[in-house]
C-alpha atoms as a PDB file:
ATOM      1  CA  MET A   1     -24.350   6.451   7.761  1.00  0.00           C
ATOM      2  CA  ASP A   2     -25.072   6.335   4.047  1.00  0.00           C
ATOM      3  CA  LYS A   3     -26.855   3.494   2.387  1.00  0.00           C
ATOM      4  CA  LEU A   4     -23.893   2.075   0.533  1.00  0.00           C
ATOM      5  CA  THR A   5     -21.845   1.791   3.816  1.00  0.00           C
ATOM      6  CA  GLN A   6     -24.752   0.178   5.664  1.00  0.00           C
ATOM      7  CA  SER A   7     -25.375  -2.395   2.784  1.00  0.00           C
ATOM      8  CA  ASN A   8     -21.739  -3.434   3.068  1.00  0.00           C
ATOM      9  CA  ILE A   9     -21.761  -3.750   6.846  1.00  0.00           C
ATOM     10  CA  ASP A  10     -24.960  -5.828   6.750  1.00  0.00           C
ATOM     11  CA  ARG A  11     -23.737  -8.107   4.040  1.00  0.00           C
ATOM     12  CA  PHE A  12     -20.279  -8.718   5.482  1.00  0.00           C
ATOM     13  CA  ASN A  13     -21.497  -9.296   9.057  1.00  0.00           C
ATOM     14  CA  GLU A  14     -23.723 -12.012   7.541  1.00  0.00           C
ATOM     15  CA  ILE A  15     -21.100 -13.805   5.610  1.00  0.00           C
ATOM     16  CA  ALA A  16     -18.144 -13.243   7.845  1.00  0.00           C
ATOM     17  CA  ALA A  17     -18.010 -16.868   9.442  1.00  0.00           C
ATOM     18  CA  ALA A  18     -17.862 -18.499   5.966  1.00  0.00           C
ATOM     19  CA  TRP A  19     -15.750 -15.936   4.234  1.00  0.00           C
ATOM     20  CA  ASP A  20     -12.399 -17.849   4.312  1.00  0.00           C
ATOM     21  CA  THR A  21     -13.896 -20.996   2.976  1.00  0.00           C
ATOM     22  CA  ASP A  22     -13.922 -19.876  -0.603  1.00  0.00           C
ATOM     23  CA  PRO A  23     -10.611 -20.949  -2.195  1.00  0.00           C
ATOM     24  CA  ARG A  24     -10.723 -18.161  -4.800  1.00  0.00           C
ATOM     25  CA  ARG A  25     -10.629 -15.576  -1.949  1.00  0.00           C
ATOM     26  CA  ALA A  26      -7.641 -17.339  -0.466  1.00  0.00           C
ATOM     27  CA  ALA A  27      -5.800 -17.319  -3.795  1.00  0.00           C
ATOM     28  CA  VAL A  28      -6.390 -13.628  -4.292  1.00  0.00           C
ATOM     29  CA  ALA A  29      -5.225 -12.743  -0.741  1.00  0.00           C
ATOM     30  CA  GLU A  30      -2.084 -14.895  -1.177  1.00  0.00           C
ATOM     31  CA  ALA A  31      -1.282 -13.322  -4.418  1.00  0.00           C
ATOM     32  CA  VAL A  32      -2.024  -9.733  -3.317  1.00  0.00           C
ATOM     33  CA  ALA A  33      -0.052 -10.079  -0.108  1.00  0.00           C
ATOM     34  CA  GLY A  34       2.888 -11.458  -2.059  1.00  0.00           C
ATOM     35  CA  ALA A  35       2.703  -8.570  -4.615  1.00  0.00           C
ATOM     36  CA  ILE A  36       2.601  -6.048  -1.674  1.00  0.00           C
ATOM     37  CA  ARG A  37       5.769  -7.540  -0.061  1.00  0.00           C
ATOM     38  CA  GLN A  38       7.537  -7.570  -3.417  1.00  0.00           C
ATOM     39  CA  VAL A  39       6.882  -4.000  -4.369  1.00  0.00           C
ATOM     40  CA  ALA A  40       6.961  -2.452  -0.782  1.00  0.00           C
ATOM     41  CA  GLN A  41      10.022  -4.392   0.476  1.00  0.00           C
ATOM     42  CA  PRO A  42       9.196  -3.841   4.100  1.00  0.00           C
ATOM     43  CA  THR A  43      12.028  -3.896   6.467  1.00  0.00           C
ATOM     44  CA  GLY A  44      10.170  -4.743   9.696  1.00  0.00           C
ATOM     45  CA  SER A  45      10.099  -1.161  11.131  1.00  0.00           C
ATOM     46  CA  GLU A  46       7.008   0.017   9.229  1.00  0.00           C
ATOM     47  CA  ARG A  47       3.743   1.190  10.990  1.00  0.00           C
ATOM     48  CA  ALA A  48       1.112   0.004   8.448  1.00  0.00           C
ATOM     49  CA  LEU A  49      -2.611   0.539   7.990  1.00  0.00           C
ATOM     50  CA  GLU A  50      -4.952  -1.802   6.075  1.00  0.00           C
ATOM     51  CA  PHE A  51      -8.438  -0.558   5.323  1.00  0.00           C
ATOM     52  CA  GLY A  52     -11.195  -3.017   4.464  1.00  0.00           C
ATOM     53  CA  SER A  53      -9.112  -5.759   6.108  1.00  0.00           C
ATOM     54  CA  GLY A  54     -12.003  -8.185   6.392  1.00  0.00           C
ATOM     55  CA  THR A  55     -11.059 -11.397   8.111  1.00  0.00           C
ATOM     56  CA  GLY A  56      -7.352 -10.599   7.816  1.00  0.00           C
ATOM     57  CA  MET A  57      -6.459 -12.856   4.863  1.00  0.00           C
ATOM     58  CA  VAL A  58      -3.925 -10.201   3.498  1.00  0.00           C
ATOM     59  CA  THR A  59      -3.246  -8.717   6.994  1.00  0.00           C
ATOM     60  CA  LEU A  60      -1.689 -11.928   8.239  1.00  0.00           C
ATOM     61  CA  GLY A  61       0.370 -12.218   5.122  1.00  0.00           C
ATOM     62  CA  ILE A  62       1.922  -8.754   5.750  1.00  0.00           C
ATOM     63  CA  ALA A  63       2.046  -8.812   9.615  1.00  0.00           C
ATOM     64  CA  PRO A  64       5.407 -10.744   9.890  1.00  0.00           C
ATOM     65  CA  HIS A  65       7.183  -8.249   7.728  1.00  0.00           C
ATOM     66  CA  VAL A  66       6.250  -5.001   9.447  1.00  0.00           C
ATOM     67  CA  LYS A  67       6.238  -3.646  12.992  1.00  0.00           C
ATOM     68  CA  GLU A  68       2.577  -2.899  13.480  1.00  0.00           C
ATOM     69  CA  ILE A  69      -0.669  -3.144  11.500  1.00  0.00           C
ATOM     70  CA  VAL A  70      -3.876  -1.287  12.212  1.00  0.00           C
ATOM     71  CA  ALA A  71      -6.466  -3.418  10.450  1.00  0.00           C
ATOM     72  CA  MET A  72      -9.683  -1.333   9.831  1.00  0.00           C
ATOM     73  CA  ASP A  73     -13.003  -2.773   8.638  1.00  0.00           C
ATOM     74  CA  SER A  74     -16.585  -1.515   9.053  1.00  0.00           C
ATOM     75  CA  SER A  75     -17.815  -5.051   9.816  1.00  0.00           C
ATOM     76  CA  ASP A  76     -17.424  -6.135  13.374  1.00  0.00           C
ATOM     77  CA  GLY A  77     -18.201  -9.719  12.124  1.00  0.00           C
ATOM     78  CA  MET A  78     -15.188  -9.775   9.878  1.00  0.00           C
ATOM     79  CA  LEU A  79     -12.847  -8.276  12.521  1.00  0.00           C
ATOM     80  CA  SER A  80     -14.035 -10.931  15.057  1.00  0.00           C
ATOM     81  CA  GLN A  81     -12.743 -13.507  12.662  1.00  0.00           C
ATOM     82  CA  LEU A  82      -9.412 -11.588  12.253  1.00  0.00           C
ATOM     83  CA  ARG A  83      -8.954 -11.357  16.011  1.00  0.00           C
ATOM     84  CA  GLU A  84      -9.651 -15.123  16.430  1.00  0.00           C
ATOM     85  CA  LYS A  85      -7.077 -16.057  13.719  1.00  0.00           C
ATOM     86  CA  ALA A  86      -4.438 -13.718  14.931  1.00  0.00           C
ATOM     87  CA  LYS A  87      -4.812 -15.135  18.448  1.00  0.00           C
ATOM     88  CA  LYS A  88      -4.518 -18.689  17.234  1.00  0.00           C
ATOM     89  CA  LEU A  89      -1.362 -17.795  15.254  1.00  0.00           C
ATOM     90  CA  GLY A  90       0.227 -15.883  18.195  1.00  0.00           C
ATOM     91  CA  THR A  91       0.281 -12.661  15.976  1.00  0.00           C
ATOM     92  CA  SER A  92       0.638  -9.780  18.366  1.00  0.00           C
ATOM     93  CA  ASN A  93       1.361  -6.864  16.076  1.00  0.00           C
ATOM     94  CA  VAL A  94      -2.082  -6.488  14.574  1.00  0.00           C
ATOM     95  CA  ARG A  95      -4.746  -4.107  16.082  1.00  0.00           C
ATOM     96  CA  ALA A  96      -8.263  -4.400  14.770  1.00  0.00           C
ATOM     97  CA  LEU A  97     -10.248  -1.176  14.452  1.00  0.00           C
ATOM     98  CA  GLU A  98     -13.832  -0.930  13.570  1.00  0.00           C
ATOM     99  CA  GLY A  99     -14.670   1.859  11.221  1.00  0.00           C
ATOM    100  CA  ASP A 100     -14.232   3.019   7.639  1.00  0.00           C
ATOM    101  CA  LEU A 101     -12.274   5.756   5.958  1.00  0.00           C
ATOM    102  CA  PRO A 102     -12.748   8.744   6.040  1.00  0.00           C
ATOM    103  CA  GLY A 103     -15.557   8.444   8.630  1.00  0.00           C
ATOM    104  CA  ARG A 104     -13.031   7.275  11.220  1.00  0.00           C
ATOM    105  CA  ARG A 105      -9.353   8.033  10.969  1.00  0.00           C
ATOM    106  CA  PRO A 106      -6.889   6.002  13.075  1.00  0.00           C
ATOM    107  CA  ASP A 107      -4.426   7.905  15.187  1.00  0.00           C
ATOM    108  CA  GLY A 108      -1.068   8.894  13.827  1.00  0.00           C
ATOM    109  CA  ARG A 109       0.545   8.395  10.455  1.00  0.00           C
ATOM    110  CA  PHE A 110       1.690   5.328   8.600  1.00  0.00           C
ATOM    111  CA  ASP A 111       4.660   4.141   6.524  1.00  0.00           C
ATOM    112  CA  LEU A 112       2.419   1.771   4.462  1.00  0.00           C
ATOM    113  CA  VAL A 113      -1.255   1.892   3.591  1.00  0.00           C
ATOM    114  CA  PHE A 114      -2.712  -1.162   1.838  1.00  0.00           C
ATOM    115  CA  SER A 115      -5.973  -2.709   0.901  1.00  0.00           C
ATOM    116  CA  SER A 116      -7.269  -5.603  -1.295  1.00  0.00           C
ATOM    117  CA  MET A 117     -10.596  -5.644  -3.085  1.00  0.00           C
ATOM    118  CA  THR A 118     -12.005  -2.775  -1.007  1.00  0.00           C
ATOM    119  CA  LEU A 119     -11.963   0.242  -3.322  1.00  0.00           C
ATOM    120  CA  HIS A 120     -15.003  -0.991  -5.349  1.00  0.00           C
ATOM    121  CA  HIS A 121     -17.134  -0.718  -2.261  1.00  0.00           C
ATOM    122  CA  ILE A 122     -16.310   3.012  -1.740  1.00  0.00           C
ATOM    123  CA  GLY A 123     -18.337   5.643  -3.498  1.00  0.00           C
ATOM    124  CA  ASP A 124     -15.810   8.575  -3.799  1.00  0.00           C
ATOM    125  CA  VAL A 125     -12.443   6.903  -4.351  1.00  0.00           C
ATOM    126  CA  GLU A 126     -10.783  10.184  -5.554  1.00  0.00           C
ATOM    127  CA  ALA A 127     -11.602  11.793  -2.147  1.00  0.00           C
ATOM    128  CA  LEU A 128     -10.355   8.600  -0.368  1.00  0.00           C
ATOM    129  CA  PHE A 129      -6.925   9.065  -2.094  1.00  0.00           C
ATOM    130  CA  GLY A 130      -6.606  12.509  -0.503  1.00  0.00           C
ATOM    131  CA  VAL A 131      -7.335  11.049   2.905  1.00  0.00           C
ATOM    132  CA  LEU A 132      -4.645   8.305   2.335  1.00  0.00           C
ATOM    133  CA  TYR A 133      -2.177  10.954   1.386  1.00  0.00           C
ATOM    134  CA  GLU A 134      -2.742  12.722   4.605  1.00  0.00           C
ATOM    135  CA  LEU A 135      -2.273   9.580   6.619  1.00  0.00           C
ATOM    136  CA  LEU A 136       1.114   8.767   5.178  1.00  0.00           C
ATOM    137  CA  ASN A 137       4.455   9.827   6.659  1.00  0.00           C
ATOM    138  CA  PRO A 138       6.782  11.560   4.197  1.00  0.00           C
ATOM    139  CA  GLY A 139       8.383   8.715   2.282  1.00  0.00           C
ATOM    140  CA  GLY A 140       5.476   6.389   2.936  1.00  0.00           C
ATOM    141  CA  HIS A 141       3.576   4.356   0.286  1.00  0.00           C
ATOM    142  CA  ILE A 142       0.223   3.022  -0.629  1.00  0.00           C
ATOM    143  CA  ALA A 143      -0.362  -0.446  -2.122  1.00  0.00           C
ATOM    144  CA  LEU A 144      -3.872  -0.874  -3.250  1.00  0.00           C
ATOM    145  CA  ALA A 145      -5.378  -3.979  -5.128  1.00  0.00           C
ATOM    146  CA  ASP A 146      -8.790  -4.149  -6.911  1.00  0.00           C
ATOM    147  CA  LEU A 147     -10.437  -5.238 -10.145  1.00  0.00           C
ATOM    148  CA  ASP A 148      -9.669  -3.841 -13.507  1.00  0.00           C
ATOM    149  CA  ARG A 149     -12.835  -2.386 -15.150  1.00  0.00           C
ATOM    150  CA  GLU A 150     -15.379  -5.158 -15.797  1.00  0.00           C
ATOM    151  CA  ASP A 151     -18.927  -5.392 -17.124  1.00  0.00           C
ATOM    152  CA  GLY A 152     -20.598  -5.925 -13.781  1.00  0.00           C
ATOM    153  CA  SER A 153     -20.674  -9.729 -14.076  1.00  0.00           C
ATOM    154  CA  PHE A 154     -18.173 -10.248 -11.302  1.00  0.00           C
ATOM    155  CA  HIS A 155     -20.535  -9.337  -8.445  1.00  0.00           C
ATOM    156  CA  GLY A 156     -23.850  -9.686 -10.271  1.00  0.00           C
ATOM    157  CA  ASP A 157     -26.641  -8.135  -8.114  1.00  0.00           C
ATOM    158  CA  LYS A 158     -24.860  -8.212  -4.919  1.00  0.00           C
ATOM    159  CA  PRO A 159     -25.418  -5.069  -2.737  1.00  0.00           C
ATOM    160  CA  GLY A 160     -22.859  -2.590  -1.693  1.00  0.00           C
ATOM    161  CA  ILE A 161     -20.992  -2.332  -4.974  1.00  0.00           C
ATOM    162  CA  ALA A 162     -20.101   1.176  -6.049  1.00  0.00           C
ATOM    163  CA  HIS A 163     -17.728   0.453  -9.007  1.00  0.00           C
ATOM    164  CA  HIS A 164     -17.461  -2.419 -11.473  1.00  0.00           C
ATOM    165  CA  GLY A 165     -13.687  -2.315 -11.234  1.00  0.00           C
ATOM    166  CA  PHE A 166     -11.555   0.559 -12.347  1.00  0.00           C
ATOM    167  CA  ASP A 167      -9.680   1.911 -15.327  1.00  0.00           C
ATOM    168  CA  ARG A 168      -5.959   2.181 -14.481  1.00  0.00           C
ATOM    169  CA  ALA A 169      -5.563   5.546 -16.273  1.00  0.00           C
ATOM    170  CA  GLU A 170      -8.323   7.033 -14.172  1.00  0.00           C
ATOM    171  CA  VAL A 171      -6.874   5.625 -10.913  1.00  0.00           C
ATOM    172  CA  GLU A 172      -3.535   7.086 -11.873  1.00  0.00           C
ATOM    173  CA  LYS A 173      -5.126  10.538 -12.519  1.00  0.00           C
ATOM    174  CA  TRP A 174      -6.824  10.517  -9.114  1.00  0.00           C
ATOM    175  CA  LEU A 175      -3.604   9.515  -7.316  1.00  0.00           C
ATOM    176  CA  LYS A 176      -1.724  12.376  -9.072  1.00  0.00           C
ATOM    177  CA  ASN A 177      -4.397  14.828  -8.068  1.00  0.00           C
ATOM    178  CA  ALA A 178      -4.075  13.710  -4.410  1.00  0.00           C
ATOM    179  CA  GLY A 179      -0.274  14.397  -4.657  1.00  0.00           C
ATOM    180  CA  PHE A 180       1.193  10.837  -4.999  1.00  0.00           C
ATOM    181  CA  GLU A 181       4.244  10.220  -7.035  1.00  0.00           C
ATOM    182  CA  GLY A 182       6.105   7.303  -8.514  1.00  0.00           C
ATOM    183  CA  ILE A 183       2.874   5.541  -9.413  1.00  0.00           C
ATOM    184  CA  ARG A 184       3.289   1.992 -10.618  1.00  0.00           C
ATOM    185  CA  PHE A 185       0.754  -0.674 -11.674  1.00  0.00           C
ATOM    186  CA  SER A 186       1.184  -4.374 -11.958  1.00  0.00           C
ATOM    187  CA  THR A 187      -1.194  -7.337 -12.269  1.00  0.00           C
ATOM    188  CA  ALA A 188      -1.229  -9.090  -8.965  1.00  0.00           C
ATOM    189  CA  HIS A 189      -3.632 -11.948  -9.879  1.00  0.00           C
ATOM    190  CA  THR A 190      -6.228 -13.112 -12.362  1.00  0.00           C
ATOM    191  CA  MET A 191      -9.416 -14.743 -11.130  1.00  0.00           C
ATOM    192  CA  GLU A 192     -11.500 -17.103 -13.104  1.00  0.00           C
ATOM    193  CA  LYS A 193     -15.134 -16.925 -12.093  1.00  0.00           C
ATOM    194  CA  GLU A 194     -18.511 -18.076 -13.362  1.00  0.00           C
ATOM    195  CA  GLY A 195     -21.054 -15.237 -13.529  1.00  0.00           C
ATOM    196  CA  ASP A 196     -24.727 -15.490 -12.699  1.00  0.00           C
ATOM    197  CA  ASP A 197     -25.332 -16.015 -16.432  1.00  0.00           C
ATOM    198  CA  GLY A 198     -23.202 -19.147 -16.380  1.00  0.00           C
ATOM    199  CA  VAL A 199     -20.380 -17.660 -18.471  1.00  0.00           C
ATOM    200  CA  VAL A 200     -16.840 -18.222 -17.037  1.00  0.00           C
ATOM    201  CA  ARG A 201     -14.717 -14.995 -17.342  1.00  0.00           C
ATOM    202  CA  ASN A 202     -11.247 -13.851 -16.297  1.00  0.00           C
ATOM    203  CA  TYR A 203     -10.985 -10.865 -14.038  1.00  0.00           C
ATOM    204  CA  PRO A 204      -7.536  -9.301 -13.558  1.00  0.00           C
ATOM    205  CA  VAL A 205      -6.636  -7.698 -10.241  1.00  0.00           C
ATOM    206  CA  PHE A 206      -4.319  -4.758 -10.338  1.00  0.00           C
ATOM    207  CA  LEU A 207      -1.857  -3.570  -7.652  1.00  0.00           C
ATOM    208  CA  VAL A 208      -1.088   0.092  -7.693  1.00  0.00           C
ATOM    209  CA  TYR A 209       1.932   1.285  -5.665  1.00  0.00           C
ATOM    210  CA  ALA A 210       2.642   5.040  -5.063  1.00  0.00           C
ATOM    211  CA  GLY A 211       4.450   7.263  -2.587  1.00  0.00           C
ATOM    212  CA  ARG A 212       4.327  10.540  -0.629  1.00  0.00           C
ATOM    213  CA  THR A 213       7.616  12.315  -0.891  1.00  0.00           C
ATOM    214  CA  MET A 214       6.999  15.387   1.309  1.00  0.00           C
END
């Protein structure tokens, strides 16, 4: 396992129990889940995959609208929180799977693959997009949310950060190289956060939606 992946596992296992207590995270999750539902227009028949699901804050906003979700995360601590919440809610169509892409690929293909605030933890995002393309059924779509390019102040010196957000044009280029079509961007949410330097900044969160036609 590489150092970046291990840093993320260690950090998220440590903070899993308190993850949902930050109202900013809840606001991002609600906005992203709403944006995904709006653009994907699920019919209830979809088999979906979420990678980097964490405690399921977005997962549980999508679950009532699809047939099944495989919720992947490399942190067992985060998945434990997801399992507990799903049980309390009586949500039976979410299956938690420990692991990260591309190291572990779930069985079968999917109609929808989504994530929220996960890409910036992944070293080779362009290679990941190729894997996502392979995991989609023809006619399937991805819906991925993350930070627009920022100056590094969002996370400060936290470990496990591979990218300080993304340039949308670069993301579009990577998606086209992987074979995706119909690429569309929107701004799902804008966070206001005080950095380690005491300065309050706004951080837009994009949602990119794209499909596999063949």
